[in-house]
PDB file of C-alpha atoms in Angstrom:
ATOM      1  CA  UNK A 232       0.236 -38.471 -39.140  1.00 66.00           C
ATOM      2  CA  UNK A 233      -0.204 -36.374 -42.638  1.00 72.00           C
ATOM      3  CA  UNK A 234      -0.364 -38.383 -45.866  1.00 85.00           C
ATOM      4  CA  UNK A 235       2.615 -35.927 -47.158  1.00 85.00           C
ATOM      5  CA  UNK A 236       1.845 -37.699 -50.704  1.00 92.00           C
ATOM      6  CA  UNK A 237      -1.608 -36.333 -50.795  1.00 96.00           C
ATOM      7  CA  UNK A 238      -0.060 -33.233 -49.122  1.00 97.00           C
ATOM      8  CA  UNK A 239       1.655 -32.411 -51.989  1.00 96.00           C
ATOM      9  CA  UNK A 240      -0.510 -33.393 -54.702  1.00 97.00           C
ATOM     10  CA  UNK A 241      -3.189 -31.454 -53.197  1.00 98.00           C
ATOM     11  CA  UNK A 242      -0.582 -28.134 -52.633  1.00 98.00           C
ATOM     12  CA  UNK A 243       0.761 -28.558 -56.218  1.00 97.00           C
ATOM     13  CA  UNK A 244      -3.144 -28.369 -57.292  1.00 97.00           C
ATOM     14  CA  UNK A 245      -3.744 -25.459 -55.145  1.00 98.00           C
ATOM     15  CA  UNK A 246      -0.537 -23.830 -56.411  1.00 96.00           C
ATOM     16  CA  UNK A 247      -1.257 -24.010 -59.814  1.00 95.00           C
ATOM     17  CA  UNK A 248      -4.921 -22.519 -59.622  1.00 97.00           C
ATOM     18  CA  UNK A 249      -3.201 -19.770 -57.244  1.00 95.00           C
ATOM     19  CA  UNK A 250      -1.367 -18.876 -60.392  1.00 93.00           C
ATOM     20  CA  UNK A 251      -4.018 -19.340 -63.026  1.00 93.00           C
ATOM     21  CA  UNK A 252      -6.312 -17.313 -60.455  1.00 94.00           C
ATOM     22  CA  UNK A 253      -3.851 -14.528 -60.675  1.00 91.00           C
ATOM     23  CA  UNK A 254      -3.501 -14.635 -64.410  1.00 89.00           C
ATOM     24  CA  UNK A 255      -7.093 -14.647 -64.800  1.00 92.00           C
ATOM     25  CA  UNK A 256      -8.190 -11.996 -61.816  1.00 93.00           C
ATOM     26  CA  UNK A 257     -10.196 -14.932 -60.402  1.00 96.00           C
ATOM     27  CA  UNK A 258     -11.713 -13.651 -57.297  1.00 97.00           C
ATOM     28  CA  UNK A 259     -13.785 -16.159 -56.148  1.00 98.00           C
ATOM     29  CA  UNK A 260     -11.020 -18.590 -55.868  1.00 98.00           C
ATOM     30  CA  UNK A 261      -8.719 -16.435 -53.650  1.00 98.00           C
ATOM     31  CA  UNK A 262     -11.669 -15.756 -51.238  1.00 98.00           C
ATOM     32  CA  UNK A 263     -12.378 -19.832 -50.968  1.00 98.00           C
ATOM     33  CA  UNK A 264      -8.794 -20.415 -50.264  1.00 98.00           C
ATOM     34  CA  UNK A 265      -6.965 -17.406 -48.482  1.00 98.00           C
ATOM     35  CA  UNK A 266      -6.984 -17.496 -44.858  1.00 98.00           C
ATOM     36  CA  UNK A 267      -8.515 -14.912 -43.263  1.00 98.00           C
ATOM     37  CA  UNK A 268      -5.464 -13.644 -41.766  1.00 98.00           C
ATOM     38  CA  UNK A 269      -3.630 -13.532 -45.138  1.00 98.00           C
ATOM     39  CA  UNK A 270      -1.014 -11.383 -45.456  1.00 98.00           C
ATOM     40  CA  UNK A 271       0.878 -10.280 -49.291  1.00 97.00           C
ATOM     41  CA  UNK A 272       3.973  -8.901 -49.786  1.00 95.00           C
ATOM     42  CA  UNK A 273       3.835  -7.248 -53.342  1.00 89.00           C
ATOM     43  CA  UNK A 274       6.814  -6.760 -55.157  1.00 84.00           C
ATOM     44  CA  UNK A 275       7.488  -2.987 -54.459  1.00 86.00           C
ATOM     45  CA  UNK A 276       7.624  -4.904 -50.331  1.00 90.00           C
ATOM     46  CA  UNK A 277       4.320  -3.308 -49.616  1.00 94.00           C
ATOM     47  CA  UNK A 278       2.364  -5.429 -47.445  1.00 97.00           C
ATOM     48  CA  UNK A 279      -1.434  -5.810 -47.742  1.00 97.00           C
ATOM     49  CA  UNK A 280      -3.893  -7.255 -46.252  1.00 98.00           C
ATOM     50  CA  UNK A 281      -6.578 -10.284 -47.349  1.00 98.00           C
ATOM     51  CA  UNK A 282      -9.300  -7.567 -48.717  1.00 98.00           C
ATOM     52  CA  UNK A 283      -6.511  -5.369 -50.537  1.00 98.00           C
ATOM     53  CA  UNK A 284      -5.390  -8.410 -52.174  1.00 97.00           C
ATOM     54  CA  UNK A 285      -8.739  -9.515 -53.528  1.00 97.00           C
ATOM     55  CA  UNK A 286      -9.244  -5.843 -54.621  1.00 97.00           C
ATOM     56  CA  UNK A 287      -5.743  -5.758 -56.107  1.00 95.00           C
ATOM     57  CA  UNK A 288      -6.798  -9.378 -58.095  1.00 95.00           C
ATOM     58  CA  UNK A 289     -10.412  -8.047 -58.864  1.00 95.00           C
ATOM     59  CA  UNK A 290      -8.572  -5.227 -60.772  1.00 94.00           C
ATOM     60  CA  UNK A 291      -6.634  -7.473 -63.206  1.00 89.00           C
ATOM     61  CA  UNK A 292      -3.135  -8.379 -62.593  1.00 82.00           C
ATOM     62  CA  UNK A 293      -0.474  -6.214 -65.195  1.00 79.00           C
ATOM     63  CA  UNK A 294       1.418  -8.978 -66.207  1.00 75.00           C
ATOM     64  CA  UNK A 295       0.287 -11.741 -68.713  1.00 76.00           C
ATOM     65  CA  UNK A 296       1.180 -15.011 -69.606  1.00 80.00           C
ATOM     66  CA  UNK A 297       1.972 -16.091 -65.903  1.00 85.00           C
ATOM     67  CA  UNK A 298       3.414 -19.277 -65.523  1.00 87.00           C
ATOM     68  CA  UNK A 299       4.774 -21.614 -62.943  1.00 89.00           C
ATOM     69  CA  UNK A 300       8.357 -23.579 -63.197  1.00 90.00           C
ATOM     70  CA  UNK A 301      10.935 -24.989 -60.699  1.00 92.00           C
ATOM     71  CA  UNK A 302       8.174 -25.421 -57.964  1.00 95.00           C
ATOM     72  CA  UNK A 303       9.660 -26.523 -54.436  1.00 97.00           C
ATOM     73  CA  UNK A 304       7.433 -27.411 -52.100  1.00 97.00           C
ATOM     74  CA  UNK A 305       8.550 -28.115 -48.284  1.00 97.00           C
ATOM     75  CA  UNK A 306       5.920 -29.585 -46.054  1.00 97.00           C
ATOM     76  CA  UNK A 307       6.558 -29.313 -42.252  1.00 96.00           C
ATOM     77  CA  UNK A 308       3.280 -31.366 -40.499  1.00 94.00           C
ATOM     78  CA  UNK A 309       0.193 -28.907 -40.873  1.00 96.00           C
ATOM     79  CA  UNK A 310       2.390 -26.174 -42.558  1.00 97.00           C
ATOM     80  CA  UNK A 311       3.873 -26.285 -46.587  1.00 98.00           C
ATOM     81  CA  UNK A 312       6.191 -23.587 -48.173  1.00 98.00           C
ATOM     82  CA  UNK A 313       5.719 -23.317 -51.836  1.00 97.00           C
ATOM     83  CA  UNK A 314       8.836 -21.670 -53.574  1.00 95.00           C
ATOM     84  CA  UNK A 315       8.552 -20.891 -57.430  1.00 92.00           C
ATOM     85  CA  UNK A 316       9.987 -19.019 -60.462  1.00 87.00           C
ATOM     86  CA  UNK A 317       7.567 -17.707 -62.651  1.00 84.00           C
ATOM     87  CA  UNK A 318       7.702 -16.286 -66.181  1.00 82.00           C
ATOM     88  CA  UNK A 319       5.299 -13.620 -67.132  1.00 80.00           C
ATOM     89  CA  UNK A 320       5.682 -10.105 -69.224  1.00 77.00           C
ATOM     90  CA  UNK A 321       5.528  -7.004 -67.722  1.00 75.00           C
ATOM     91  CA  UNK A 322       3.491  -4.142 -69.115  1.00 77.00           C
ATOM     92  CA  UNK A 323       7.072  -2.602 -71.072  1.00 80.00           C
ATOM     93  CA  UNK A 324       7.256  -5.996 -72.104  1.00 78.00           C
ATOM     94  CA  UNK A 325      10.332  -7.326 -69.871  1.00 77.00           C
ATOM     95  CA  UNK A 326       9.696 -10.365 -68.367  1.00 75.00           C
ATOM     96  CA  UNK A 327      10.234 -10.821 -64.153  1.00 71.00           C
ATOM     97  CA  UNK A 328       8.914 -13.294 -61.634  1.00 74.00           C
ATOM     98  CA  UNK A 329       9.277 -15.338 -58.636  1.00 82.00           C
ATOM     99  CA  UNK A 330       7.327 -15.888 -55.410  1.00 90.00           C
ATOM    100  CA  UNK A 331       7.021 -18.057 -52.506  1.00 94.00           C
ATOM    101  CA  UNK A 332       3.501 -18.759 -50.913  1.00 97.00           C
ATOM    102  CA  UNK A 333       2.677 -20.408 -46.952  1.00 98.00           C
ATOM    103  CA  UNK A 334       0.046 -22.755 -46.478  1.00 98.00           C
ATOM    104  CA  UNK A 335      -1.302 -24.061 -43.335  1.00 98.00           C
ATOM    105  CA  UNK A 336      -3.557 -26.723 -42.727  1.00 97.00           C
ATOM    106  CA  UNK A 337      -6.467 -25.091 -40.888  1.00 96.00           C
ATOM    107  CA  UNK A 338      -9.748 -26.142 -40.198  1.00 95.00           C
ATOM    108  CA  UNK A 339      -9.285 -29.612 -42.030  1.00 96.00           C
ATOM    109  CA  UNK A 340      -7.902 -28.056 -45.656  1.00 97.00           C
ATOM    110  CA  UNK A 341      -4.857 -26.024 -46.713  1.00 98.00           C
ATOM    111  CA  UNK A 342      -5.367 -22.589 -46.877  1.00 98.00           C
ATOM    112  CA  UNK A 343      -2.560 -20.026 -48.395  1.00 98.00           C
ATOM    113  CA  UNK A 344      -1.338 -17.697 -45.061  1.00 98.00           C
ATOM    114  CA  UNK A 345       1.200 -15.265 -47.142  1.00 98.00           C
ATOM    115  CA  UNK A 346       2.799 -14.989 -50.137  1.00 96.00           C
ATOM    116  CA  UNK A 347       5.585 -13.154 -51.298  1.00 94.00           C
ATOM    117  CA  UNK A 348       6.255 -11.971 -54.311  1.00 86.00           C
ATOM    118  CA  UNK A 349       9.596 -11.580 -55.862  1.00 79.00           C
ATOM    119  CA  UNK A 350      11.407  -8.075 -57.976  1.00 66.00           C
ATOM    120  CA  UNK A 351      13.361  -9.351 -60.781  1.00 60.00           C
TER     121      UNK A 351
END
């Protein structure tokens, strides 16, 4: 049986870098900890694949200041659902955000399957 206290420590961890990773066009994280079969949902609801999506973070995200609040996150055995607002600025300046992110446990550490990204 899963130690869901570690589970979630360890997800909250790995939830927080996903954001400062974004904020900061970190690369290198995203390719230690995306599965290979990640899928993203931007939030125009185009879909891309794992390479787009470390060529769309390698180009610097638009929005600044990116920051997690109200994180949820569900843990069902070897699979977690992270759900999240998010405050950040848009390039006009409004703000926006919101996203929810799948992890599975694969391969003896969590690794982030999708993510979604929400249109406010």
């Amino acid at each position: 049986m899963r130690d869901h206290a570690k589970d979630r420590e360890t997800l909250s961890d790995l939830n927080r870098s996903y954001v400062r990773s974004v904020d900061e066009a970190d690369t290198a994280w995203f390719d230690a900890n995306l599965a290979g079969d990640f899928l993203n949902t931007n939030p125009d609801g185009t879909r891309i694949d794992r390479d787009a999506f470390l060529a769309q973070i390698g180009r610097g995200s638009s929005v600044k200041n990116i920051r997690e609040h109200d994180v949820i996150i569900r843990i069902f055995g070897d699979f977690a659902i992270v759900h999240a607002r998010t405050t950040y600025l848009k390039p006009d300046g409004t703000p926006g955000g919101g996203y929810t992110d799948d992890w599975l446990f694969r391969d003896g550490r969590w690794q982030c399957i999708s993510a979604h990204v929400a249109r406010l």
